[in-house]
mmCIF file of C-alpha atoms in Angstrom:
data_model
loop_
_atom_site.group_PDB
_atom_site.id
_atom_site.type_symbol
_atom_site.label_atom_id
_atom_site.label_comp_id
_atom_site.label_asym_id
_atom_site.label_seq_id
_atom_site.Cartn_x
_atom_site.Cartn_y
_atom_site.Cartn_z
ATOM 1 C CA LEU M 1 96.098 104.652 85.269
ATOM 2 C CA ILE M 2 95.445 105.160 89.134
ATOM 3 C CA LEU M 3 95.138 108.694 88.203
ATOM 4 C CA PHE M 4 92.656 108.228 85.284
ATOM 5 C CA GLU M 5 90.581 105.930 87.502
ATOM 6 C CA CYS M 6 90.458 108.573 90.517
ATOM 7 C CA VAL M 7 89.441 111.500 88.316
ATOM 8 C CA ALA M 8 86.859 109.139 86.476
ATOM 9 C CA LEU M 9 85.360 108.052 89.567
ATOM 10 C CA TRP M 10 85.141 111.437 90.796
ATOM 11 C CA GLY M 11 83.470 112.582 87.633
ATOM 12 C CA LEU M 12 81.033 109.764 87.744
ATOM 13 C CA THR M 13 80.049 110.448 91.427
ATOM 14 C CA GLU M 14 79.801 114.069 91.580
ATOM 15 C CA ARG M 15 76.912 116.108 90.369
ATOM 16 C CA ARG M 16 78.967 119.195 90.234
ATOM 17 C CA TRP M 17 82.510 119.278 89.433
ATOM 18 C CA ASN M 18 84.660 120.527 92.223
ATOM 19 C CA TRP M 19 87.963 121.695 90.615
ATOM 20 C CA GLN M 20 89.657 122.115 93.984
ATOM 21 C CA LYS M 21 88.810 118.735 95.266
ATOM 22 C CA SER M 22 90.028 117.420 91.909
ATOM 23 C CA ALA M 23 93.222 118.987 92.176
ATOM 24 C CA ALA M 24 93.838 117.702 95.705
ATOM 25 C CA LEU M 25 93.005 114.160 94.531
ATOM 26 C CA ILE M 26 95.208 114.364 91.571
ATOM 27 C CA GLY M 27 97.930 115.647 93.842
ATOM 28 C CA LEU M 28 97.410 112.778 96.340
ATOM 29 C CA THR M 29 97.546 110.312 93.651
ATOM 30 C CA LEU M 30 100.626 111.638 91.964
ATOM 31 C CA CYS M 31 102.319 111.629 95.552
ATOM 32 C CA GLY M 32 101.189 108.058 95.800
ATOM 33 C CA THR M 33 102.694 106.964 92.574
ATOM 34 C CA SER M 34 106.035 108.486 93.112
ATOM 35 C CA GLY M 35 107.674 105.111 93.540
ATOM 36 C CA VAL M 36 106.595 104.197 90.073
ATOM 37 C CA TRP M 37 107.931 107.593 88.560
ATOM 38 C CA TRP M 38 111.089 107.046 90.372
ATOM 39 C CA TRP M 39 111.588 103.497 88.937
ATOM 40 C CA LEU M 40 110.922 104.587 85.279
ATOM 41 C CA ARG M 41 113.371 107.569 85.812
ATOM 42 C CA THR M 42 116.050 105.548 87.222
ATOM 43 C CA ALA M 43 115.889 101.944 85.439
ATOM 44 C CA GLU M 44 118.313 101.864 82.682
ATOM 45 C CA GLU M 45 115.665 100.182 80.517
ATOM 46 C CA PRO M 46 112.507 99.526 82.407
ATOM 47 C CA PHE M 47 110.787 97.994 79.488
ATOM 48 C CA LEU M 48 113.526 96.197 77.737
ATOM 49 C CA TYR M 49 112.881 93.150 75.834
ATOM 50 C CA ARG M 50 109.311 93.721 76.315
ATOM 51 C CA ASP M 51 108.401 94.426 72.636
ATOM 52 C CA LEU M 52 110.279 91.174 71.812
ATOM 53 C CA ILE M 53 108.398 89.176 74.044
ATOM 54 C CA TRP M 54 105.101 90.651 72.758
ATOM 55 C CA GLN M 55 106.409 89.744 69.116
ATOM 56 C CA SER M 56 107.109 86.011 70.116
ATOM 57 C CA SER M 57 103.639 85.731 71.799
ATOM 58 C CA VAL M 58 102.048 87.016 68.952
ATOM 59 C CA GLN M 59 103.962 84.261 66.981
ATOM 60 C CA LEU M 60 102.847 81.726 69.252
ATOM 61 C CA TRP M 61 99.039 82.901 69.365
ATOM 62 C CA ARG M 62 99.201 82.744 65.378
ATOM 63 C CA GLU M 63 100.339 79.068 65.743
ATOM 64 C CA HIS M 64 96.972 78.003 67.577
ATOM 65 C CA PRO M 65 94.665 80.824 67.369
ATOM 66 C CA TRP M 66 91.336 79.170 68.361
ATOM 67 C CA LEU M 67 92.262 76.840 71.124
ATOM 68 C CA GLY M 68 95.751 78.047 72.216
ATOM 69 C CA HIS M 69 98.506 75.895 73.510
ATOM 70 C CA GLY M 70 96.773 74.778 76.823
ATOM 71 C CA LEU M 71 96.422 76.804 80.081
ATOM 72 C CA GLY M 72 99.554 77.082 81.902
ATOM 73 C CA THR M 73 101.909 76.323 79.079
ATOM 74 C CA PHE M 74 103.430 79.939 78.313
ATOM 75 C CA VAL M 75 106.613 79.310 80.206
ATOM 76 C CA TRP M 76 107.062 75.837 78.289
ATOM 77 C CA VAL M 77 106.178 77.002 74.762
ATOM 78 C CA TYR M 78 107.662 80.669 74.790
ATOM 79 C CA PRO M 79 111.444 79.558 73.995
ATOM 80 C CA ALA M 80 110.172 77.923 70.503
ATOM 81 C CA GLN M 81 109.236 81.565 69.399
ATOM 82 C CA ALA M 82 111.761 83.560 71.684
ATOM 83 C CA LEU M 83 113.538 86.332 69.804
ATOM 84 C CA PHE M 84 116.370 86.674 72.442
ATOM 85 C CA ASP M 85 118.374 84.497 75.053
ATOM 86 C CA THR M 86 119.602 86.388 78.177
ATOM 87 C CA GLY M 87 119.798 83.136 80.094
ATOM 88 C CA GLU M 88 116.694 84.169 82.091
ATOM 89 C CA ILE M 89 113.198 82.144 81.981
ATOM 90 C CA VAL M 90 110.384 84.250 80.665
ATOM 91 C CA HIS M 91 107.420 83.214 82.847
ATOM 92 C CA HIS M 92 104.721 85.702 81.367
ATOM 93 C CA ALA M 93 104.155 87.760 78.181
ATOM 94 C CA HIS M 94 103.865 90.968 80.256
ATOM 95 C CA ASN M 95 100.552 91.346 78.758
ATOM 96 C CA ASP M 96 97.780 89.339 80.110
ATOM 97 C CA TRP M 97 95.921 89.347 76.924
ATOM 98 C CA LEU M 98 98.495 88.084 74.741
ATOM 99 C CA GLU M 99 99.270 85.301 77.167
ATOM 100 C CA TRP M 100 95.350 84.413 77.402
ATOM 101 C CA GLY M 101 95.288 84.096 73.802
ATOM 102 C CA VAL M 102 98.692 81.876 73.767
ATOM 103 C CA GLU M 103 97.323 79.516 76.455
ATOM 104 C CA GLY M 104 93.488 79.556 75.870
ATOM 105 C CA GLY M 105 93.001 80.961 72.185
ATOM 106 C CA ILE M 106 90.735 83.691 71.147
ATOM 107 C CA GLY M 107 87.860 82.408 73.586
ATOM 108 C CA LEU M 108 89.776 83.073 76.678
ATOM 109 C CA ALA M 109 91.138 86.476 75.426
ATOM 110 C CA LEU M 110 87.787 87.429 74.667
ATOM 111 C CA PHE M 111 86.096 86.524 77.912
ATOM 112 C CA PRO M 112 87.799 89.127 80.144
ATOM 113 C CA ALA M 113 86.671 91.741 77.376
ATOM 114 C CA LEU M 114 83.143 90.635 77.593
ATOM 115 C CA LEU M 115 83.188 90.758 81.269
ATOM 116 C CA GLY M 116 84.674 94.325 80.821
ATOM 117 C CA VAL M 117 81.844 95.522 78.711
ATOM 118 C CA LEU M 118 79.320 94.160 81.190
ATOM 119 C CA VAL M 119 81.012 95.867 83.963
ATOM 120 C CA GLY M 120 81.467 99.154 81.792
ATOM 121 C CA VAL M 121 77.689 99.114 81.360
ATOM 122 C CA ARG M 122 77.057 99.151 85.028
ATOM 123 C CA VAL M 123 79.796 101.868 86.012
ATOM 124 C CA ARG M 124 76.962 104.559 86.310
ATOM 125 C CA ALA M 125 75.142 102.274 89.140
ATOM 126 C CA ALA M 126 78.453 101.031 90.601
ATOM 127 C CA PRO M 127 81.221 103.751 90.166
ATOM 128 C CA TRP M 128 83.492 101.523 92.283
ATOM 129 C CA ALA M 129 83.530 99.012 89.667
ATOM 130 C CA VAL M 130 85.824 101.433 87.186
ATOM 131 C CA GLY M 131 88.827 99.675 89.245
ATOM 132 C CA ALA M 132 88.026 96.093 87.453
ATOM 133 C CA LEU M 133 87.930 98.228 83.986
ATOM 134 C CA VAL M 134 91.421 99.730 85.023
ATOM 135 C CA VAL M 135 92.747 96.508 85.773
ATOM 136 C CA LEU M 136 91.994 95.162 82.469
ATOM 137 C CA VAL M 137 93.719 98.175 80.764
ATOM 138 C CA HIS M 138 96.538 97.527 82.951
ATOM 139 C CA ALA M 139 96.587 93.967 81.525
ATOM 140 C CA PHE M 140 97.692 95.337 77.998
ATOM 141 C CA VAL M 141 101.193 95.995 79.530
ATOM 142 C CA ASP M 142 101.855 93.821 82.423
ATOM 143 C CA TYR M 143 100.358 90.698 83.986
ATOM 144 C CA PRO M 144 98.357 91.704 86.966
ATOM 145 C CA LEU M 145 95.774 89.051 86.664
ATOM 146 C CA GLN M 146 98.399 86.248 86.965
ATOM 147 C CA ASN M 147 98.538 87.079 90.772
ATOM 148 C CA TYR M 148 96.289 84.870 92.586
ATOM 149 C CA SER M 149 95.022 87.263 95.083
ATOM 150 C CA LEU M 150 94.469 90.191 92.594
ATOM 151 C CA ARG M 151 92.668 87.794 90.254
ATOM 152 C CA MET M 152 90.302 86.661 92.823
ATOM 153 C CA LEU M 153 89.593 90.303 94.027
ATOM 154 C CA TRP M 154 89.165 91.321 90.601
ATOM 155 C CA GLY M 155 86.585 88.624 90.210
ATOM 156 C CA VAL M 156 84.920 89.730 93.383
ATOM 157 C CA LEU M 157 84.743 93.225 92.125
ATOM 158 C CA VAL M 158 83.347 92.195 88.832
ATOM 159 C CA THR M 159 80.742 89.695 90.503
ATOM 160 C CA LEU M 160 79.478 92.538 92.825
ATOM 161 C CA ALA M 161 79.324 95.071 89.812
ATOM 162 C CA LEU M 162 77.315 92.553 87.924
ATOM 163 C CA GLN M 163 75.012 92.158 90.873
ATOM 164 C CA GLU M 164 74.512 95.855 91.504
ATOM 165 C CA ARG M 165 70.897 96.893 91.507
ATOM 166 C CA VAL M 166 69.433 98.347 88.332
ATOM 167 C CA THR M 167 67.133 101.045 88.207
ATOM 168 C CA ARG M 168 63.634 101.436 87.221
ATOM 169 C CA GLY M 169 61.706 104.896 87.468
ATOM 170 C CA GLY M 170 64.442 106.324 89.582
ATOM 171 C CA GLU M 171 64.355 103.801 92.505
ATOM 172 C CA GLY M 172 66.866 100.862 93.032
ATOM 173 C CA VAL M 173 65.326 97.429 92.175
ATOM 174 C CA PRO M 174 67.175 94.170 92.388
ATOM 175 C CA ALA M 175 67.575 92.671 88.791
ATOM 176 C CA LYS M 176 65.774 89.572 89.921
ATOM 177 C CA GLU M 177 62.716 91.406 90.879
ATOM 178 C CA LEU M 178 62.359 93.052 87.440
ATOM 179 C CA HIS M 179 61.681 89.684 86.025
ATOM 180 C CA SER M 180 59.403 88.323 88.729
ATOM 181 C CA THR M 181 55.516 88.458 88.676
ATOM 182 C CA PRO M 182 53.672 90.118 91.693
ATOM 183 C CA ALA M 183 51.816 87.443 93.931
#
């Protein structure tokens, strides 16, 4: 995802594609993510039980699809649908989207998607906001937004992207000025 983000950001900001700079960027990105690759290669089962947790989470979501079980209740309601028991407590669904659906229903699961669409529309004006979209994609296979600090940083990125200047006739104009009448 980091590689995709860097290449996409580069493509959005450069007028002419420079293959040498792109290759250097990809190389640096691969070096920076070597720890993740090492973990994926050496761990016996890096995603062990994740599919079962997802299946259980889907069942929980089906029980209360509109309003969910209540915010912060995943750890308490999960055991009712658990498909395995290792003696460990499952705190998260390893998929933020599923966990949002289980806890808050369809509305809570769709709200980040709506924010993602709004940010995606503005990526051309704010290419740095690609990071907020990448976090939403990452949330399909993990739970990055369960970390308070990351959630706050993501919220700041989304807020700044939504406040980014819009263009009118090639010049940047704050969005509120587009709707005001001249004095």
